Amino acid sequence: MHQNTLAIQQNVSLAPFTTLRIGGPALYFAEIRTEDDLLDAIAFARKNGLPIFVLGGGSNLLVSDAGFEGLVLHMALNDAVTSVHDGGLVEYTVPAGADWNSFVLSVCQEGISGIECLAGIPGTVGGTPVQNVGAYGQEVAETITSVRALDLEATTFITLGREACGFAYRHSIFNTTDRGRYIVTAVTFRFDLARRPSLTYADLTRHFGHSEPTPLEIYHAVREIRHSKGMLIIEGEPDSRSAGSFFKNPIVTPEIFQYVASTAGLSPDQIPHWPAEGGRIKLAAAWLLERAGFVKGYAMGKAGISSRHTLALINRGNATAADIFALRNTIQQTVKTRFSIELEQEPVQLG
Ligand code: EPU
């Protein structure tokens, strides 16, 4: 029988655990350092009839002012990364609580390509499969081979292969069909050592021209681009009190795309757009916001829009969740009226 002593705290303010620095208290809160801690915490929640919430880096999270009347599990599993070499491939298994950017850096420093475009994304490794984190033409679905998780239905740890994870744009089974069923404890990534970085994204190809950059050079370039857009979390910078992109880039039918063009008085090729699954078209939410009047630096009370990226709603200082909700609702309603598009919130909402 395992003997574990898990400390459970009460009335812990969640704001400091989120990059938005917003949110009320958790009734109960536990630091999860091992898989045994996780089992103990689940047993506690069940015994007391408490809902649970899994907190990683808090970088994609909006907590309500009322907080959460349940048990927050702060995922701090952080034992060593293990690696397996197999011919021209290497696999790394990374604990859920590891800092994502540090892992990206260590892979790039070895000259390995596959996640260099995901540099500078805040948060923990365990959060990356949940929303299939992506940026600059890469997403974690390309390199993840399996995810280890606690299955709350059977109360056992299982390993899910990539296919079972059901990855799509900002989607996986973890945030859709099986939301709430699994708690990720480790993620395995596989890299092909012969793979050369491929740059698909305009911001990056422009940065490097025709040269062949190394993964580490791309790592630094991506961080620079993210910094210029206020998308690096830097303590004390107001533009970084955000949860990253606040809206998903909408994927629309060709008809809606035509409608957007005609109502904006533009030809379709004057509008930023990219091909998406099933003949549909991905639009830039930031562009829609700007056309609807929500530009960089826009302020509404203590909430606002980043001065460097339209898609990031920010806490301008002492904002509450209610301030962010008010701005969000205003933006959604205006964009809906103007373009007939319902923007979907990207960050997870708690409470
Ligand atoms: N744009 C504007 N105004 C802006 C910024 C962008 O009009 O202030 C338009 C431009 O047309 C630009 C296009 O939007 O070409 C795309 O902009 P950007 O490259 O900055 O990316 P994004 O679509 O705003 C997405 C992800 C980010 C990711 C970047 C880089 C989503 C919802 N967001 O943002 O992910 O870092 O691409 O690849 O998919 C996140 O999900 O939290 C996130 C930060």
Short mmCIF file of C-alpha atoms and ligand atoms in Angstrom, two decimals:
data_model
loop_
_atom_site.label_atom_id
_atom_site.label_comp_id
_atom_site.label_asym_id
_atom_site.label_seq_id
_atom_site.Cartn_x
_atom_site.Cartn_y
_atom_site.Cartn_z
CA MET A 1 0.00 0.00 0.00
CA HIS A 2 1.35 3.41 -0.83
CA GLN A 3 1.71 5.94 1.87
CA ASN A 4 1.54 9.47 0.65
CA THR A 5 0.97 12.73 2.40
CA LEU A 6 -0.69 15.23 0.18
CA ALA A 7 -1.20 18.72 1.58
CA ILE A 8 -4.53 20.25 0.67
CA GLN A 9 -4.84 24.00 1.16
CA GLN A 10 -8.03 26.02 1.48
CA ASN A 11 -9.20 29.30 -0.06
CA VAL A 12 -6.24 29.84 -2.34
CA SER A 13 -6.47 32.83 -4.67
CA LEU A 14 -6.13 31.64 -8.25
CA ALA A 15 -5.22 35.00 -9.80
CA PRO A 16 -1.45 34.57 -9.23
CA PHE A 17 -1.58 31.21 -11.03
CA THR A 18 -2.93 32.75 -14.23
CA THR A 19 -1.09 34.94 -16.74
CA LEU A 20 -4.15 37.26 -16.84
CA ARG A 21 -3.73 37.70 -13.04
CA ILE A 22 -7.50 37.47 -12.61
CA GLY A 23 -9.78 35.18 -10.64
CA GLY A 24 -11.28 34.39 -7.25
CA PRO A 25 -10.26 31.63 -4.82
CA ALA A 26 -10.27 27.88 -5.05
CA LEU A 27 -12.07 26.30 -2.10
CA TYR A 28 -9.41 23.56 -2.06
CA PHE A 29 -6.01 23.50 -3.78
CA ALA A 30 -3.33 20.82 -4.03
CA GLU A 31 0.18 20.80 -5.52
CA ILE A 32 0.46 17.59 -7.51
CA ARG A 33 4.11 16.48 -7.65
CA THR A 34 3.68 12.76 -8.32
CA GLU A 35 1.13 10.37 -9.73
CA ASP A 36 0.47 9.19 -6.15
CA ASP A 37 -0.38 12.79 -5.20
CA LEU A 38 -2.86 12.78 -8.03
CA LEU A 39 -4.55 9.59 -6.80
CA ASP A 40 -4.76 11.00 -3.27
CA ALA A 41 -6.25 14.26 -4.52
CA ILE A 42 -8.87 12.43 -6.57
CA ALA A 43 -9.78 10.29 -3.55
CA PHE A 44 -10.17 13.48 -1.46
CA ALA A 45 -12.41 15.08 -4.08
CA ARG A 46 -14.58 11.98 -4.36
CA LYS A 47 -14.90 11.59 -0.63
CA ASN A 48 -16.06 15.19 -0.31
CA GLY A 49 -18.14 15.36 -3.48
CA LEU A 50 -15.97 18.11 -4.98
CA PRO A 51 -15.56 18.95 -8.65
CA ILE A 52 -11.93 19.11 -9.76
CA PHE A 53 -10.04 21.43 -12.06
CA VAL A 54 -6.64 20.72 -13.55
CA LEU A 55 -4.36 23.78 -13.56
CA GLY A 56 -1.14 23.85 -15.56
CA GLY A 57 0.66 27.09 -16.36
CA GLY A 58 -2.56 29.14 -16.26
CA SER A 59 -1.62 30.77 -19.56
CA ASN A 60 -4.82 29.89 -21.38
CA LEU A 61 -7.22 30.37 -18.53
CA LEU A 62 -9.86 32.85 -17.43
CA VAL A 63 -11.05 32.30 -13.84
CA SER A 64 -14.29 33.98 -12.76
CA ASP A 65 -14.34 36.42 -9.86
CA ALA A 66 -16.34 33.95 -7.77
CA GLY A 67 -13.54 31.43 -8.08
CA PHE A 68 -14.08 27.69 -7.90
CA GLU A 69 -16.00 25.71 -5.28
CA GLY A 70 -13.98 22.59 -5.79
CA LEU A 71 -10.46 21.18 -5.73
CA VAL A 72 -7.81 22.69 -8.01
CA LEU A 73 -4.99 20.33 -8.93
CA HIS A 74 -1.87 22.34 -9.66
CA MET A 75 0.12 20.04 -11.93
CA ALA A 76 3.72 20.25 -10.73
CA LEU A 77 4.94 16.81 -11.82
CA ASN A 78 8.48 17.57 -12.86
CA ASP A 79 10.81 14.59 -12.68
CA ALA A 80 13.55 14.16 -15.24
CA VAL A 81 12.85 13.91 -18.95
CA THR A 82 13.66 10.41 -20.24
CA SER A 83 14.89 9.70 -23.74
CA VAL A 84 15.02 6.66 -26.01
CA HIS A 85 17.18 6.60 -29.16
CA ASP A 86 16.17 4.33 -31.98
CA GLY A 87 18.22 4.67 -35.15
CA GLY A 88 17.48 8.05 -36.61
CA LEU A 89 14.71 8.76 -34.14
CA VAL A 90 14.69 10.06 -30.59
CA GLU A 91 11.77 10.01 -28.17
CA TYR A 92 11.47 12.20 -25.11
CA THR A 93 8.97 11.59 -22.36
CA VAL A 94 8.31 14.80 -20.46
CA PRO A 95 6.37 15.18 -17.19
CA ALA A 96 3.20 17.29 -17.39
CA GLY A 97 4.47 20.01 -15.07
CA ALA A 98 7.65 20.77 -17.04
CA ASP A 99 7.92 24.25 -18.48
CA TRP A 100 7.09 24.04 -22.19
CA ASN A 101 9.57 26.64 -23.41
CA SER A 102 12.47 25.05 -21.50
CA PHE A 103 11.75 21.75 -23.21
CA VAL A 104 11.61 23.44 -26.63
CA LEU A 105 14.94 25.14 -25.92
CA SER A 106 16.65 21.90 -24.88
CA VAL A 107 15.46 20.13 -28.04
CA CYS A 108 16.60 23.03 -30.24
CA GLN A 109 19.98 23.12 -28.51
CA GLU A 110 20.52 19.54 -29.64
CA GLY A 111 19.90 20.68 -33.21
CA ILE A 112 16.65 18.72 -33.39
CA SER A 113 13.76 20.08 -35.45
CA GLY A 114 10.05 19.62 -34.79
CA ILE A 115 8.91 22.10 -32.15
CA GLU A 116 11.19 25.13 -32.75
CA CYS A 117 8.23 27.22 -33.99
CA LEU A 118 6.51 26.66 -30.65
CA ALA A 119 9.15 28.60 -28.73
CA GLY A 120 7.97 31.20 -26.26
CA ILE A 121 4.55 29.68 -25.72
CA PRO A 122 3.84 29.97 -22.02
CA GLY A 123 2.54 27.11 -19.92
CA THR A 124 3.40 23.53 -19.13
CA VAL A 125 4.02 20.45 -21.27
CA GLY A 126 0.87 18.73 -19.97
CA GLY A 127 -1.31 21.49 -21.39
CA THR A 128 0.03 21.21 -24.92
CA PRO A 129 -1.89 18.13 -26.14
CA VAL A 130 -5.16 19.37 -24.63
CA GLN A 131 -5.62 22.20 -27.11
CA ASN A 132 -3.04 20.92 -29.61
CA VAL A 133 -0.88 23.98 -29.17
CA GLY A 134 0.26 25.47 -32.45
CA ALA A 135 2.06 28.46 -33.87
CA TYR A 136 3.96 29.51 -37.00
CA GLY A 137 2.92 26.47 -38.99
CA GLN A 138 3.69 23.80 -36.40
CA GLU A 139 1.48 22.06 -33.87
CA VAL A 140 2.34 19.54 -31.16
CA ALA A 141 0.19 16.89 -32.88
CA GLU A 142 3.02 16.49 -35.43
CA THR A 143 5.51 15.25 -32.85
CA ILE A 144 3.44 13.77 -30.02
CA THR A 145 3.38 9.97 -30.19
CA SER A 146 1.59 9.28 -26.93
CA VAL A 147 0.08 10.86 -23.85
CA ARG A 148 0.08 9.30 -20.41
CA ALA A 149 -2.97 10.19 -18.36
CA LEU A 150 -5.09 9.24 -15.42
CA ASP A 151 -8.40 7.92 -16.70
CA LEU A 152 -10.91 9.11 -14.13
CA GLU A 153 -13.54 6.62 -15.29
CA ALA A 154 -11.41 3.60 -14.45
CA THR A 155 -9.05 5.36 -12.00
CA THR A 156 -6.03 3.91 -13.81
CA PHE A 157 -3.13 5.41 -15.67
CA ILE A 158 -3.23 4.74 -19.38
CA THR A 159 -1.23 5.61 -22.48
CA LEU A 160 -3.10 7.07 -25.43
CA GLY A 161 -1.45 6.93 -28.86
CA ARG A 162 -1.51 9.94 -31.17
CA GLU A 163 -4.49 8.66 -33.16
CA ALA A 164 -6.55 8.16 -30.01
CA CYS A 165 -5.94 11.81 -29.07
CA GLY A 166 -8.07 13.05 -32.00
CA PHE A 167 -5.98 16.12 -32.78
CA ALA A 168 -7.28 18.97 -34.96
CA TYR A 169 -6.88 22.78 -34.92
CA ARG A 170 -6.91 23.70 -31.19
CA HIS A 171 -8.76 20.44 -30.55
CA SER A 172 -8.22 17.00 -29.07
CA ILE A 173 -10.40 14.48 -27.26
CA PHE A 174 -9.15 16.14 -24.04
CA ASN A 175 -11.06 19.37 -24.72
CA THR A 176 -13.97 17.93 -26.69
CA THR A 177 -15.47 14.42 -26.59
CA ASP A 178 -13.63 13.29 -23.45
CA ARG A 179 -13.38 16.60 -21.64
CA GLY A 180 -12.93 15.96 -17.94
CA ARG A 181 -12.14 12.28 -18.31
CA TYR A 182 -8.33 12.34 -18.44
CA ILE A 183 -5.61 14.13 -16.50
CA VAL A 184 -2.39 14.28 -18.48
CA THR A 185 0.70 13.31 -16.46
CA ALA A 186 3.35 12.95 -19.19
CA VAL A 187 3.74 13.46 -22.92
CA THR A 188 6.01 11.57 -25.33
CA PHE A 189 7.42 13.38 -28.37
CA ARG A 190 9.25 11.70 -31.26
CA PHE A 191 11.73 13.51 -33.48
CA ASP A 192 13.30 12.46 -36.73
CA LEU A 193 16.96 13.47 -36.42
CA ALA A 194 17.29 13.84 -40.19
CA ARG A 195 14.43 16.30 -40.43
CA ARG A 196 15.33 19.83 -41.51
CA PRO A 197 13.29 22.75 -40.28
CA SER A 198 10.63 23.80 -42.79
CA LEU A 199 9.39 27.34 -42.63
CA THR A 200 5.89 27.89 -43.94
CA TYR A 201 4.83 31.00 -42.14
CA ALA A 202 5.28 34.39 -43.81
CA ASP A 203 6.57 36.12 -40.67
CA LEU A 204 9.39 33.57 -40.46
CA THR A 205 10.35 33.15 -44.14
CA ARG A 206 10.59 36.94 -44.30
CA HIS A 207 12.86 36.89 -41.26
CA PHE A 208 15.30 34.38 -42.76
CA GLY A 209 15.09 35.11 -46.48
CA HIS A 210 16.54 32.13 -48.31
CA SER A 211 19.07 30.91 -45.74
CA GLU A 212 18.67 27.57 -43.98
CA PRO A 213 18.36 28.38 -40.29
CA THR A 214 19.02 25.89 -37.50
CA PRO A 215 16.30 24.96 -35.02
CA LEU A 216 18.01 27.14 -32.41
CA GLU A 217 18.08 30.13 -34.77
CA ILE A 218 14.37 29.62 -35.42
CA TYR A 219 13.75 29.32 -31.68
CA HIS A 220 15.28 32.77 -31.17
CA ALA A 221 13.51 34.28 -34.20
CA VAL A 222 10.12 33.00 -33.02
CA ARG A 223 10.70 34.46 -29.58
CA GLU A 224 11.64 37.78 -31.15
CA ILE A 225 8.47 37.82 -33.28
CA ARG A 226 6.34 36.82 -30.30
CA HIS A 227 7.99 39.53 -28.23
CA SER A 228 7.26 42.16 -30.88
CA LYS A 229 3.59 41.11 -30.69
CA GLY A 230 3.52 41.15 -26.89
CA MET A 231 3.03 37.37 -26.94
CA LEU A 232 5.91 36.55 -24.60
CA ILE A 233 5.05 36.61 -20.93
CA ILE A 234 7.37 39.17 -19.37
CA GLU A 235 6.73 40.07 -15.76
CA GLY A 236 5.66 43.68 -15.41
CA GLU A 237 4.73 44.26 -19.08
CA PRO A 238 1.02 45.12 -19.21
CA ASP A 239 0.65 43.56 -22.67
CA SER A 240 1.68 40.22 -21.18
CA ARG A 241 -1.16 40.17 -18.66
CA SER A 242 -3.13 38.17 -21.19
CA ALA A 243 -4.19 34.63 -21.98
CA GLY A 244 -2.68 34.70 -25.47
CA SER A 245 -5.13 34.71 -28.34
CA PHE A 246 -8.53 35.34 -26.82
CA PHE A 247 -10.53 34.14 -29.84
CA LYS A 248 -10.02 31.21 -32.18
CA ASN A 249 -9.44 32.01 -35.82
CA PRO A 250 -12.85 31.22 -37.29
CA ILE A 251 -13.13 28.55 -39.96
CA VAL A 252 -15.96 29.53 -42.29
CA THR A 253 -17.74 28.40 -45.46
CA PRO A 254 -16.87 30.02 -48.83
CA GLU A 255 -20.27 31.75 -48.66
CA ILE A 256 -19.47 33.47 -45.37
CA PHE A 257 -16.05 34.41 -46.72
CA GLN A 258 -17.73 36.07 -49.72
CA TYR A 259 -20.12 37.83 -47.36
CA VAL A 260 -17.25 39.16 -45.24
CA ALA A 261 -15.55 40.48 -48.37
CA SER A 262 -18.66 42.18 -49.72
CA THR A 263 -19.64 43.73 -46.39
CA ALA A 264 -16.07 45.04 -45.99
CA GLY A 265 -16.12 46.37 -49.56
CA LEU A 266 -13.01 44.37 -50.46
CA SER A 267 -12.11 41.64 -52.88
CA PRO A 268 -11.48 38.24 -51.23
CA ASP A 269 -7.74 38.36 -51.95
CA GLN A 270 -7.47 41.57 -49.92
CA ILE A 271 -8.53 39.66 -46.82
CA PRO A 272 -6.06 37.47 -44.88
CA HIS A 273 -7.27 33.89 -45.25
CA TRP A 274 -5.91 30.33 -45.38
CA PRO A 275 -7.33 27.04 -46.64
CA ALA A 276 -8.81 24.82 -43.92
CA GLU A 277 -10.28 21.34 -43.66
CA GLY A 278 -13.25 20.40 -45.83
CA GLY A 279 -12.96 23.22 -48.37
CA ARG A 280 -13.55 25.81 -45.68
CA ILE A 281 -11.51 28.93 -45.05
CA LYS A 282 -9.67 30.09 -41.97
CA LEU A 283 -9.90 33.81 -41.29
CA ALA A 284 -7.80 35.95 -38.98
CA ALA A 285 -9.85 36.82 -35.92
CA ALA A 286 -7.51 39.78 -35.34
CA TRP A 287 -8.38 41.20 -38.74
CA LEU A 288 -12.13 40.88 -38.06
CA LEU A 289 -11.69 42.64 -34.72
CA GLU A 290 -9.81 45.52 -36.30
CA ARG A 291 -12.43 45.96 -39.04
CA ALA A 292 -15.10 46.02 -36.33
CA GLY A 293 -13.27 48.83 -34.53
CA PHE A 294 -11.44 46.85 -31.86
CA VAL A 295 -7.89 47.94 -32.53
CA LYS A 296 -4.61 47.60 -30.65
CA GLY A 297 -4.66 49.60 -27.44
CA TYR A 298 -8.49 49.67 -27.26
CA ALA A 299 -9.63 50.14 -23.67
CA MET A 300 -12.90 49.38 -21.96
CA GLY A 301 -12.60 50.05 -18.26
CA LYS A 302 -9.79 47.98 -16.83
CA ALA A 303 -9.90 45.49 -19.68
CA GLY A 304 -8.43 46.18 -23.07
CA ILE A 305 -6.66 44.98 -26.16
CA SER A 306 -2.91 44.57 -26.24
CA SER A 307 -1.06 47.48 -27.81
CA ARG A 308 0.92 44.97 -29.88
CA HIS A 309 -1.57 42.28 -30.91
CA THR A 310 -5.26 42.69 -31.54
CA LEU A 311 -6.16 39.15 -30.57
CA ALA A 312 -4.89 39.43 -27.00
CA LEU A 313 -7.31 40.83 -24.43
CA ILE A 314 -5.41 42.18 -21.47
CA ASN A 315 -5.83 43.07 -17.85
CA ARG A 316 -4.87 46.77 -17.88
CA GLY A 317 -4.40 46.70 -14.11
CA ASN A 318 -6.69 45.42 -11.36
CA ALA A 319 -9.23 44.17 -13.89
CA THR A 320 -11.78 41.62 -12.77
CA ALA A 321 -13.11 38.70 -14.77
CA ALA A 322 -16.33 40.73 -15.16
CA ASP A 323 -14.33 43.45 -16.96
CA ILE A 324 -12.91 40.89 -19.38
CA PHE A 325 -16.34 39.28 -19.92
CA ALA A 326 -17.86 42.69 -20.73
CA LEU A 327 -15.22 43.41 -23.36
CA ARG A 328 -15.48 39.89 -24.76
CA ASN A 329 -19.27 40.14 -25.10
CA THR A 330 -19.08 43.54 -26.78
CA ILE A 331 -16.54 42.25 -29.30
CA GLN A 332 -18.48 39.06 -30.02
CA GLN A 333 -21.76 40.93 -30.52
CA THR A 334 -20.22 43.56 -32.78
CA VAL A 335 -18.40 41.02 -34.96
CA LYS A 336 -21.56 38.92 -35.21
CA THR A 337 -23.66 41.89 -36.31
CA ARG A 338 -21.04 43.10 -38.75
CA PHE A 339 -19.82 39.84 -40.32
CA SER A 340 -22.27 37.13 -39.26
CA ILE A 341 -19.42 35.26 -37.57
CA GLU A 342 -19.57 33.99 -34.01
CA LEU A 343 -16.11 34.24 -32.51
CA GLU A 344 -15.32 31.43 -30.13
CA GLN A 345 -13.40 32.11 -26.94
CA GLU A 346 -10.03 30.38 -26.95
CA PRO A 347 -8.96 30.33 -23.27
CA VAL A 348 -10.55 27.83 -20.92
CA GLN A 349 -13.02 29.38 -18.50
CA LEU A 350 -13.31 28.32 -14.89
CA GLY A 351 -16.34 29.28 -12.82
N1 EPU B 1 -3.60 40.34 -37.71
C1 EPU B 1 -4.15 41.58 -37.62
N2 EPU B 1 -3.85 42.35 -36.55
C2 EPU B 1 -3.01 41.95 -35.58
C3 EPU B 1 -2.43 40.69 -35.67
C4 EPU B 1 -2.75 39.90 -36.73
O1 EPU B 1 -4.91 41.96 -38.48
O2 EPU B 1 -2.80 42.70 -34.60
C5 EPU B 1 -3.96 39.47 -38.84
C6 EPU B 1 -2.97 39.59 -39.94
O3 EPU B 1 -3.65 39.48 -41.17
C7 EPU B 1 -2.09 38.39 -39.75
C8 EPU B 1 -3.07 37.37 -39.21
O4 EPU B 1 -3.97 38.14 -38.43
O5 EPU B 1 -1.53 37.98 -40.97
C9 EPU B 1 -2.42 36.30 -38.38
O6 EPU B 1 -1.79 36.93 -37.28
P1 EPU B 1 -0.68 36.22 -36.38
O7 EPU B 1 0.33 35.62 -37.25
O8 EPU B 1 -0.23 37.16 -35.36
O9 EPU B 1 -1.45 35.01 -35.74
P2 EPU B 1 -2.89 34.89 -35.08
O10 EPU B 1 -3.79 34.24 -36.08
O11 EPU B 1 -3.32 36.17 -34.50
C10 EPU B 1 -2.32 32.48 -34.25
C11 EPU B 1 -2.51 31.69 -32.99
C12 EPU B 1 -1.46 32.08 -31.96
C13 EPU B 1 -0.10 31.82 -32.56
C14 EPU B 1 0.04 32.65 -33.84
C15 EPU B 1 1.33 32.40 -34.57
C16 EPU B 1 -4.87 31.20 -32.79
C17 EPU B 1 -6.17 31.56 -32.17
N3 EPU B 1 -3.84 31.96 -32.47
O12 EPU B 1 -2.56 33.84 -33.92
O13 EPU B 1 -1.64 31.24 -30.83
O14 EPU B 1 0.93 32.17 -31.65
O15 EPU B 1 -1.03 32.28 -34.76
O16 EPU B 1 1.28 31.24 -35.29
O17 EPU B 1 -4.80 30.21 -33.53
C18 EPU B 1 -2.88 31.21 -28.80
O18 EPU B 1 -3.56 30.32 -29.31
O19 EPU B 1 -3.06 31.61 -27.63
C19 EPU B 1 -1.83 31.81 -29.60
C20 EPU B 1 -1.12 32.83 -29.14
#
